[in-house]
mmCIF file of N, CA and C in Angstrom:
data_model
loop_
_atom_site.group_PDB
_atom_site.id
_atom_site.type_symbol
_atom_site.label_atom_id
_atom_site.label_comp_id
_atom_site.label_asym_id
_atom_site.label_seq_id
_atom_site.Cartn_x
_atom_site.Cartn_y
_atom_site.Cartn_z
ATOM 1 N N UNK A 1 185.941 77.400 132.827
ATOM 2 C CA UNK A 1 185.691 78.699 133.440
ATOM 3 C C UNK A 1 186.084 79.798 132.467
ATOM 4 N N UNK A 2 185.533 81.054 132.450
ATOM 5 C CA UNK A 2 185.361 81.979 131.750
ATOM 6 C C UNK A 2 186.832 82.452 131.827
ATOM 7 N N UNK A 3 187.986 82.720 130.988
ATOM 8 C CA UNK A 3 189.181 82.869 131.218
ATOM 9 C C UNK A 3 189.570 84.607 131.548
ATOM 10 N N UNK A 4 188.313 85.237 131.426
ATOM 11 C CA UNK A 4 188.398 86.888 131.774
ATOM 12 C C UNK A 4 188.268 86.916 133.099
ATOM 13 N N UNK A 5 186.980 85.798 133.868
ATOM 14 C CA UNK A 5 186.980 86.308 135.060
ATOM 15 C C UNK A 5 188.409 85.411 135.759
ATOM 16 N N UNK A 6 188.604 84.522 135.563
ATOM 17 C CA UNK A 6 189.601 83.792 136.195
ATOM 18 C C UNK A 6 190.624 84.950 136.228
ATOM 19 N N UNK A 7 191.372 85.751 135.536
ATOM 20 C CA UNK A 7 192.238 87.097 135.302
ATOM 21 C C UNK A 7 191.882 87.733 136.554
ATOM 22 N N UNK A 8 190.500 88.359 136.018
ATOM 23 C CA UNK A 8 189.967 89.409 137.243
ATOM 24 C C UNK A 8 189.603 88.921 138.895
ATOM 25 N N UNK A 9 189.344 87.854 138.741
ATOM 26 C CA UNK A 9 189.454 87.146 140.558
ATOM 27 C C UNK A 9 191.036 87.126 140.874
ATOM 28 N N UNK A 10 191.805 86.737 139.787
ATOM 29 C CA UNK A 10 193.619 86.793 140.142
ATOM 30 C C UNK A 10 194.063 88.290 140.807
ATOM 31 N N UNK A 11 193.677 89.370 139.842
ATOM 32 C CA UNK A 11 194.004 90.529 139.948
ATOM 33 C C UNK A 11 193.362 90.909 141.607
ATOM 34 N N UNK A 12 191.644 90.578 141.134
ATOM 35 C CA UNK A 12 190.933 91.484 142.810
ATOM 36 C C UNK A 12 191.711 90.681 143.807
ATOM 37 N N UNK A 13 192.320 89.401 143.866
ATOM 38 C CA UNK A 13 193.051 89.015 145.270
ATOM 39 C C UNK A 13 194.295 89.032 145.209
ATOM 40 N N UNK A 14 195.041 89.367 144.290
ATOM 41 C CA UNK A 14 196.265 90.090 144.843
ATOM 42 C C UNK A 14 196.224 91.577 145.286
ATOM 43 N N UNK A 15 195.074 92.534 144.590
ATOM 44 C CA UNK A 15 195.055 93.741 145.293
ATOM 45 C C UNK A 15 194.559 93.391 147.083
ATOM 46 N N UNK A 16 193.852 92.483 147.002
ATOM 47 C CA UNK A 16 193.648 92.569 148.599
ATOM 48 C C UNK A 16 195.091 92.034 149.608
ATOM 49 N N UNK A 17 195.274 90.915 149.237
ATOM 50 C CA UNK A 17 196.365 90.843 149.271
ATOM 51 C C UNK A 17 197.496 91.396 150.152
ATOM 52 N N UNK A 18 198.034 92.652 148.540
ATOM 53 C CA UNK A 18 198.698 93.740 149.122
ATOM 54 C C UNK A 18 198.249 94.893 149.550
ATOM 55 N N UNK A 19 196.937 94.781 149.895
ATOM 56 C CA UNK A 19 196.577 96.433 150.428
ATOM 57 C C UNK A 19 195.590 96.981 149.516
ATOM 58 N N UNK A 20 195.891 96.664 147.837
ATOM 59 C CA UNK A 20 195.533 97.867 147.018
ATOM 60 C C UNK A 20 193.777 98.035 146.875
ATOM 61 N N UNK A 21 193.481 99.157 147.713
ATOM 62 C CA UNK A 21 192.289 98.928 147.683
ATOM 63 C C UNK A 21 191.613 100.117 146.522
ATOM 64 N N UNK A 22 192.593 100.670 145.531
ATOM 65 C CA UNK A 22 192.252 101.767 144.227
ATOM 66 C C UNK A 22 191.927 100.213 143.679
ATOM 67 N N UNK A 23 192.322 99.536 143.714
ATOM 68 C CA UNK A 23 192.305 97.904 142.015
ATOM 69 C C UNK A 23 190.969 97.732 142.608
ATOM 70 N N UNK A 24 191.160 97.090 144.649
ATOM 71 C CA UNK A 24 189.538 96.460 144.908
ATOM 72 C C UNK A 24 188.190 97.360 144.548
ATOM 73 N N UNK A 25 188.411 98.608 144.195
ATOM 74 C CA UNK A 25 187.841 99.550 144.360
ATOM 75 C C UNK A 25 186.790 98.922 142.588
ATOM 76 N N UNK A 26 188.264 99.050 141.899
ATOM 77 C CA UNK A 26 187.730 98.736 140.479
ATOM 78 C C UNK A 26 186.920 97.650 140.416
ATOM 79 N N UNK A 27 187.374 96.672 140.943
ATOM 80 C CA UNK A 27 186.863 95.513 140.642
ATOM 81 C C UNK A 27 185.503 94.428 141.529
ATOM 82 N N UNK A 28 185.250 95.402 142.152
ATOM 83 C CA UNK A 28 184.292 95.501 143.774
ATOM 84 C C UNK A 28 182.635 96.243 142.915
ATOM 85 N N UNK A 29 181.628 95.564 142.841
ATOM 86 C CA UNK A 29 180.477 96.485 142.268
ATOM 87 C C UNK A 29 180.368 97.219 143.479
ATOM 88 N N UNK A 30 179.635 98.355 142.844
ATOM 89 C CA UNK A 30 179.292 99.699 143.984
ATOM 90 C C UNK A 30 178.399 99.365 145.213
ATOM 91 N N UNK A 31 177.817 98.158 145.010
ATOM 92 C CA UNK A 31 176.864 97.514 146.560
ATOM 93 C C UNK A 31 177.720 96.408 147.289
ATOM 94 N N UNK A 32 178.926 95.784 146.480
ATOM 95 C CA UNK A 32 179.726 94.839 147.369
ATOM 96 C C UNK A 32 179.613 94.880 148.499
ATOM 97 N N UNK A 33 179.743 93.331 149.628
ATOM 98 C CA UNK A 33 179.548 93.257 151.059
ATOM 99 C C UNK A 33 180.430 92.187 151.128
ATOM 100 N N UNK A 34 180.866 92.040 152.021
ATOM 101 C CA UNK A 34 181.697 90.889 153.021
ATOM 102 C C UNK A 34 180.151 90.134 153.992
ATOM 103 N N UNK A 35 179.782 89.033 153.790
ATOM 104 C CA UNK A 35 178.960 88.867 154.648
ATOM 105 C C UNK A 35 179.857 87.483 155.504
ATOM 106 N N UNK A 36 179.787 87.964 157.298
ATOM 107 C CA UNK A 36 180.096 86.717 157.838
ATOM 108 C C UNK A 36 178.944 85.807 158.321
ATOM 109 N N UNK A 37 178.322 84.996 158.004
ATOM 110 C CA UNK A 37 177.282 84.172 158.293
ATOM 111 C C UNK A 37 177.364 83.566 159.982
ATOM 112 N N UNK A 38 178.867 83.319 160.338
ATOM 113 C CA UNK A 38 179.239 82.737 161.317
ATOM 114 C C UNK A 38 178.396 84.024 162.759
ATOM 115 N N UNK A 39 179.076 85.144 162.403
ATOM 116 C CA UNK A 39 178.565 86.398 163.069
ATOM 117 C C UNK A 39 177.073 87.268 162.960
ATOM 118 N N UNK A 40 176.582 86.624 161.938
ATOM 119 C CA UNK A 40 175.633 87.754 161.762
ATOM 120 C C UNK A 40 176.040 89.097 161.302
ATOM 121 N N UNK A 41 176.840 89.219 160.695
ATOM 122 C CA UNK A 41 177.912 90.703 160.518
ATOM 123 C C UNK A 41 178.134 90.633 158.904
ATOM 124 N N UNK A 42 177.732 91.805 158.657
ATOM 125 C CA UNK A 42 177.781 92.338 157.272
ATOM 126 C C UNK A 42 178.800 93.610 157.013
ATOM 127 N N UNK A 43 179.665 93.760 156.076
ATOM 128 C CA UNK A 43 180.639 94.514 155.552
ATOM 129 C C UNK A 43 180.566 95.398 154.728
ATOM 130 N N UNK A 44 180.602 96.393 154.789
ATOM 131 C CA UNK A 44 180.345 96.902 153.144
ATOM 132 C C UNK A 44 181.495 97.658 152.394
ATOM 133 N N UNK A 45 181.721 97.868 151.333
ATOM 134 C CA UNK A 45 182.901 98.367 150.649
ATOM 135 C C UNK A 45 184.045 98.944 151.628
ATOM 136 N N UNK A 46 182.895 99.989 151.760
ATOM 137 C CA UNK A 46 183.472 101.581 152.404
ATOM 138 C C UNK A 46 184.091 101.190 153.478
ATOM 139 N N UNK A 47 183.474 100.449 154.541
ATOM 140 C CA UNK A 47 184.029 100.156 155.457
ATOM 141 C C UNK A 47 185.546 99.433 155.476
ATOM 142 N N UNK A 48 185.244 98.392 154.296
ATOM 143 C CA UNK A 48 186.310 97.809 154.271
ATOM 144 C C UNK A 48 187.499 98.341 153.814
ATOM 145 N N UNK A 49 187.616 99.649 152.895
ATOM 146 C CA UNK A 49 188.344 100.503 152.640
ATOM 147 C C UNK A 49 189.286 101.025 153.411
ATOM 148 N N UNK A 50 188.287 101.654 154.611
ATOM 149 C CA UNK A 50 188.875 102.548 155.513
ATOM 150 C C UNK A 50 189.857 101.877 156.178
ATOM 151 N N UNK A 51 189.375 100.891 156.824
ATOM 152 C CA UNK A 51 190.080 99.501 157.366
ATOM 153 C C UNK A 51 191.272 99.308 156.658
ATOM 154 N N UNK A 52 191.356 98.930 155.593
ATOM 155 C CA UNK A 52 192.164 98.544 155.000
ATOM 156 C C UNK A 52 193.468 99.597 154.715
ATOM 157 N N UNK A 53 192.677 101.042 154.390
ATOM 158 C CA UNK A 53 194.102 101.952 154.244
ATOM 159 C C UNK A 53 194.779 102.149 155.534
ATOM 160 N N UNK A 54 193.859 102.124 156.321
ATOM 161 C CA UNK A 54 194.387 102.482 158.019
ATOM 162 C C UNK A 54 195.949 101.458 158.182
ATOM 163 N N UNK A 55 195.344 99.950 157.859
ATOM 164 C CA UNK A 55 196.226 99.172 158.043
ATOM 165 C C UNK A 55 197.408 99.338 157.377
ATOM 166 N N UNK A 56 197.060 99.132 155.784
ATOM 167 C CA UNK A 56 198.566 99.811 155.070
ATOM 168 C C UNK A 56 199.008 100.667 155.754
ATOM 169 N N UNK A 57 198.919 101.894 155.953
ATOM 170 C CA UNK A 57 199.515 103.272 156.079
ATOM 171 C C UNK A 57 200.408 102.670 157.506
ATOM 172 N N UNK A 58 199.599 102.164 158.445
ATOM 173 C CA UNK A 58 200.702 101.472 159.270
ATOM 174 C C UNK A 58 200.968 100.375 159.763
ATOM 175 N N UNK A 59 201.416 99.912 158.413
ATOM 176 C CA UNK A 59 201.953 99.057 158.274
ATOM 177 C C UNK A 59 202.094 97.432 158.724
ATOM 178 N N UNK A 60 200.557 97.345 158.717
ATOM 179 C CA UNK A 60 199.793 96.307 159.819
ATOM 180 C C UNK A 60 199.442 95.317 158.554
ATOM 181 N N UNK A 61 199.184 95.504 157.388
ATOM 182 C CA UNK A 61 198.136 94.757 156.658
ATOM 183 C C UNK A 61 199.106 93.768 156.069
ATOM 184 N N UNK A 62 198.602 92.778 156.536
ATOM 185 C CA UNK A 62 199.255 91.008 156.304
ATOM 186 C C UNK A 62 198.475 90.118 156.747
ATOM 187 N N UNK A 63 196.986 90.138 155.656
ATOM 188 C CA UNK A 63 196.194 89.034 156.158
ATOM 189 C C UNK A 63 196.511 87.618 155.122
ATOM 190 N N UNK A 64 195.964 87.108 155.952
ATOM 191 C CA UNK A 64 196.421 85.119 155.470
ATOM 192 C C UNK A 64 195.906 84.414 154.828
ATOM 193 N N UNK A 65 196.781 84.199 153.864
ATOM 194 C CA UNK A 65 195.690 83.546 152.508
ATOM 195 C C UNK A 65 195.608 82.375 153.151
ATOM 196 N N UNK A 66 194.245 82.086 152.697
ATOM 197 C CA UNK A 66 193.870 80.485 152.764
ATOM 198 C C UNK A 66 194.316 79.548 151.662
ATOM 199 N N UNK A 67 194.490 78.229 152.581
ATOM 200 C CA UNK A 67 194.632 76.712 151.719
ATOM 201 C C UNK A 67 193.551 76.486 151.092
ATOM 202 N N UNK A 68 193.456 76.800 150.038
ATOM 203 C CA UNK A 68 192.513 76.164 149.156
ATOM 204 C C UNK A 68 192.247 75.109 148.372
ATOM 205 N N UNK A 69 191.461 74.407 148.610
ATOM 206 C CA UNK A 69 191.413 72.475 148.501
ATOM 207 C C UNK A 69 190.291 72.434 147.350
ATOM 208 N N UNK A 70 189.318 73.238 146.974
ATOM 209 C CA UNK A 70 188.569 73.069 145.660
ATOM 210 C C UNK A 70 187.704 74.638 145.476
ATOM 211 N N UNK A 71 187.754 74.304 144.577
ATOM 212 C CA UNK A 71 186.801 75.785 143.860
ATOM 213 C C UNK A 71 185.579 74.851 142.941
ATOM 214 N N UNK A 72 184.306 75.310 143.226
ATOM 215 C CA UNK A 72 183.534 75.217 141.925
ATOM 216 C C UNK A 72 182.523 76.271 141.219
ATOM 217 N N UNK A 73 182.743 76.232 139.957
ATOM 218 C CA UNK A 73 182.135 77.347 139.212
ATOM 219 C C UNK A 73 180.724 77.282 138.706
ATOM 220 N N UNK A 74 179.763 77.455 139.102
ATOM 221 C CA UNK A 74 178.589 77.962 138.952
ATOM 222 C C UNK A 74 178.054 78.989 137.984
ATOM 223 N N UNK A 75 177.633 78.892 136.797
ATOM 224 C CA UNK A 75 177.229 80.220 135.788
ATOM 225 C C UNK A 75 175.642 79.903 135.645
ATOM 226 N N UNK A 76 175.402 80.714 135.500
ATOM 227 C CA UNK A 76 173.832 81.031 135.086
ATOM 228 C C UNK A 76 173.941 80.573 133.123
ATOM 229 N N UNK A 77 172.539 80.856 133.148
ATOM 230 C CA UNK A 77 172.703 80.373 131.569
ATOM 231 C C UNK A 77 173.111 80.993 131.103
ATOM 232 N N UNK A 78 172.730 82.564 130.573
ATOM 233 C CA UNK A 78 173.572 83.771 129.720
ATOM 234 C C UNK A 78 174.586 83.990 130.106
ATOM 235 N N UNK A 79 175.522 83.399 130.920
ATOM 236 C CA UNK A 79 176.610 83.611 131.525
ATOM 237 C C UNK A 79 177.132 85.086 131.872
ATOM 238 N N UNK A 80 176.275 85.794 132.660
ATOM 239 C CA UNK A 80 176.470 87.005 133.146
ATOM 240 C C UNK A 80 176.471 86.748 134.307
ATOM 241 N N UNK A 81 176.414 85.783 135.436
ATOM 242 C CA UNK A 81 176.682 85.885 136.870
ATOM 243 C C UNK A 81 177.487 84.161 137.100
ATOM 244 N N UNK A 82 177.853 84.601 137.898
ATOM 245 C CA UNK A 82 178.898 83.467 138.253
ATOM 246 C C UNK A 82 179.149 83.022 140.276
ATOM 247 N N UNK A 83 178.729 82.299 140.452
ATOM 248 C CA UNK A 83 178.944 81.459 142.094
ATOM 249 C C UNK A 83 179.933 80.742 142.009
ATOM 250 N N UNK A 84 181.139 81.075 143.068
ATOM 251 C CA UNK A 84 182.314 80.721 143.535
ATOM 252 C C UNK A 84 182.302 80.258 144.384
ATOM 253 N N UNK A 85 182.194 78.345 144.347
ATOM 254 C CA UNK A 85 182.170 77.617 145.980
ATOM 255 C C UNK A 85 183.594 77.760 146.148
ATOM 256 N N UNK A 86 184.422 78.004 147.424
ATOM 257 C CA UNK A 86 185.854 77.557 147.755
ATOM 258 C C UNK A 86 185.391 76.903 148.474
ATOM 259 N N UNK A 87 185.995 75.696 148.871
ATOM 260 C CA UNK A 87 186.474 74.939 149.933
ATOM 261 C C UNK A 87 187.624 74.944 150.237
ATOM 262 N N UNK A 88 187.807 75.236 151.707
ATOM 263 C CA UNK A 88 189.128 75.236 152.649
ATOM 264 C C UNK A 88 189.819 74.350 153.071
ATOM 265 N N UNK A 89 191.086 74.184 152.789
ATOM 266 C CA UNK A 89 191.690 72.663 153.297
ATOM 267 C C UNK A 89 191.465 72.308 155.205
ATOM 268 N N UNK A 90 191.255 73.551 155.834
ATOM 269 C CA UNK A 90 191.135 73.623 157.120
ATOM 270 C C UNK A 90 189.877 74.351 157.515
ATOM 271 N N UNK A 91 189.354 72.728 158.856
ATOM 272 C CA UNK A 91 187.961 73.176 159.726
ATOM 273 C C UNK A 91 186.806 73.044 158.657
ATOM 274 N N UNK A 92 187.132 72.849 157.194
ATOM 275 C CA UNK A 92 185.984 72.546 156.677
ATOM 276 C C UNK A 92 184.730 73.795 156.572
ATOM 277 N N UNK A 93 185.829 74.745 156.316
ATOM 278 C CA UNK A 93 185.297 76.153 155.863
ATOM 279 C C UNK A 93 184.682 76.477 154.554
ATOM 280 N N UNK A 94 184.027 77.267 154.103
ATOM 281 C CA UNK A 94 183.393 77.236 153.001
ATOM 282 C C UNK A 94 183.393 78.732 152.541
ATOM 283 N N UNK A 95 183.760 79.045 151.406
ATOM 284 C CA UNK A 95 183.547 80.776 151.212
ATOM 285 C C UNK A 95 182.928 80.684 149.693
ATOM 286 N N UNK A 96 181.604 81.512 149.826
ATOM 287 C CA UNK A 96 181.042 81.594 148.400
ATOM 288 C C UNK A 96 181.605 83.023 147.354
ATOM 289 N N UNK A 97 181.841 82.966 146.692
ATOM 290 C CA UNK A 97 181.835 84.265 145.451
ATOM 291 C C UNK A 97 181.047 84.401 144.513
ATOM 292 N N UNK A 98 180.457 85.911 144.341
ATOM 293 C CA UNK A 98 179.083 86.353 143.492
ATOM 294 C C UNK A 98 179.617 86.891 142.358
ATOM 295 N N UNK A 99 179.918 86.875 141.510
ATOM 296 C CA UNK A 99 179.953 87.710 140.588
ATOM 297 C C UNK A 99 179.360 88.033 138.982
ATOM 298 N N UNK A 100 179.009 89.132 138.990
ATOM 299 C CA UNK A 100 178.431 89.710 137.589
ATOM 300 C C UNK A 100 178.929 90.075 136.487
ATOM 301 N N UNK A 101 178.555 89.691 135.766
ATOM 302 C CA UNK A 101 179.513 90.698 134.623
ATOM 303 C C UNK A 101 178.555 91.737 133.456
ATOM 304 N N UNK A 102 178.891 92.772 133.715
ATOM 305 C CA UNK A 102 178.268 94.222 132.878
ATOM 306 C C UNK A 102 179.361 93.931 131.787
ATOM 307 N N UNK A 103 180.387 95.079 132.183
ATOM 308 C CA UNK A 103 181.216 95.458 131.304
ATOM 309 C C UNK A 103 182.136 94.733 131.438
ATOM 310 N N UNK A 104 182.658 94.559 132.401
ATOM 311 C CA UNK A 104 183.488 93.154 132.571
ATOM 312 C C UNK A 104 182.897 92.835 134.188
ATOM 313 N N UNK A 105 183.704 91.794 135.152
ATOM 314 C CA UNK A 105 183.474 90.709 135.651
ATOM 315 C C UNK A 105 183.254 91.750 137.004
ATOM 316 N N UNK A 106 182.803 92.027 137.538
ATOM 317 C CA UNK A 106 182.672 92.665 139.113
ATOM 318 C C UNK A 106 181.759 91.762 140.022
ATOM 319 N N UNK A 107 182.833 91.712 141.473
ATOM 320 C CA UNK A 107 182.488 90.757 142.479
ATOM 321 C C UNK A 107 181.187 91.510 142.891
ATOM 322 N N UNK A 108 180.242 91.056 143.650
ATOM 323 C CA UNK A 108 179.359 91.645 144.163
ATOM 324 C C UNK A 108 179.451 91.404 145.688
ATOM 325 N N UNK A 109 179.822 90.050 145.807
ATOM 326 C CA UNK A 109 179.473 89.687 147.622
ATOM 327 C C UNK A 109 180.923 88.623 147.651
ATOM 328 N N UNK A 110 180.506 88.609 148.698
ATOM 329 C CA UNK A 110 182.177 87.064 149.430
ATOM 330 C C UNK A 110 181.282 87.272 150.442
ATOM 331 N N UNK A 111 181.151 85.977 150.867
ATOM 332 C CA UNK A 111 180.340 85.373 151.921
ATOM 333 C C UNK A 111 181.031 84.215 152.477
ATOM 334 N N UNK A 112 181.139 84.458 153.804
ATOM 335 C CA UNK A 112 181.843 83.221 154.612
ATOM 336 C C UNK A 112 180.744 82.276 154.870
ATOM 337 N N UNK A 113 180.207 80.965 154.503
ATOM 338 C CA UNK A 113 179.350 80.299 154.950
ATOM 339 C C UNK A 113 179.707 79.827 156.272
ATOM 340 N N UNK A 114 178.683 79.849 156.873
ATOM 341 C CA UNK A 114 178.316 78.951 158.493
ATOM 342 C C UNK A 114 178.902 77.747 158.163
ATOM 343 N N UNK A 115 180.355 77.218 158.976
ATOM 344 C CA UNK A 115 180.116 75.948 159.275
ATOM 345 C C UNK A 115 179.098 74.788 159.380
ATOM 346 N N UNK A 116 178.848 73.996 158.951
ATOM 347 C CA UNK A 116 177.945 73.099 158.591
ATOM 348 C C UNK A 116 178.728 71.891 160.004
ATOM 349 N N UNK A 117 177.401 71.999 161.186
ATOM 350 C CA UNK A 117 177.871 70.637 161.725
ATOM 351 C C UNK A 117 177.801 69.164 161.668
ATOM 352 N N UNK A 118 179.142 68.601 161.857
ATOM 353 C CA UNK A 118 179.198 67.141 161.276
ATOM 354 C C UNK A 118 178.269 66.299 162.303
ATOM 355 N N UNK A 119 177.574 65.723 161.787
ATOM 356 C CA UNK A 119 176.851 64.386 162.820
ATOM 357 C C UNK A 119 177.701 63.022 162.446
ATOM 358 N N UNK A 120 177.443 62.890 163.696
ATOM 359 C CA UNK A 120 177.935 60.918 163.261
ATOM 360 C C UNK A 120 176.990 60.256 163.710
#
């Protein structure tokens, strides 16, 4: 894996993390979305901003990192975009990551994939 973006995915999730949404700001391209697949519900920066300072300011924001059981890295050939499978140690959750790189590495999307149901 590209050892710049590995840095910059470290950095964008500790700013979320703790709140800092000036870093997510940086490191977020200007069309970024949260998409939940489960909901039909789409996110976009701004929104998530507002949200987010609301919470800091009082003193609410303590969301829960996930167990993470595998990552796989996906690059295109010129290696300017990059797909982030996570897999979740729990429920068998799935979260994808988009990212581009211009000038350096900016996320574009985080997408919660739909549960996939198990047949037996």
């Amino acid at each position: 894996m590209d050892s710049q973006l590995e840095q910059i995915r470290d950095r964008w999730a500790h700013a979320f993390y703790t709140g800092n949404y000036d870093v997510l700001r940086h490191y977020e391209h200007h069309d970024f979305k949260v998409v939940f697949e489960q909901d039909g519900r789409v996110e976009s920066s701004y929104l998530r901003y507002d949200r987010i300072a609301h919470a800091v300011q009082n003193g609410v924001w303590k969301p829960h990192k996930p167990e993470v059981e595998a990552e796989a890295y996906e690059f295109n050939q010129d290696q300017t975009e990059c797909r982030v499978l996570i897999e979740l140690a729990t429920h068998h959750q799935h979260i994808q990551e988009r990212w581009q790189f211009l000038d350096e590495w900016k996320i574009i999307e985080l997408r919660f994939l739909k549960a996939k149901s198990s047949k037996t």
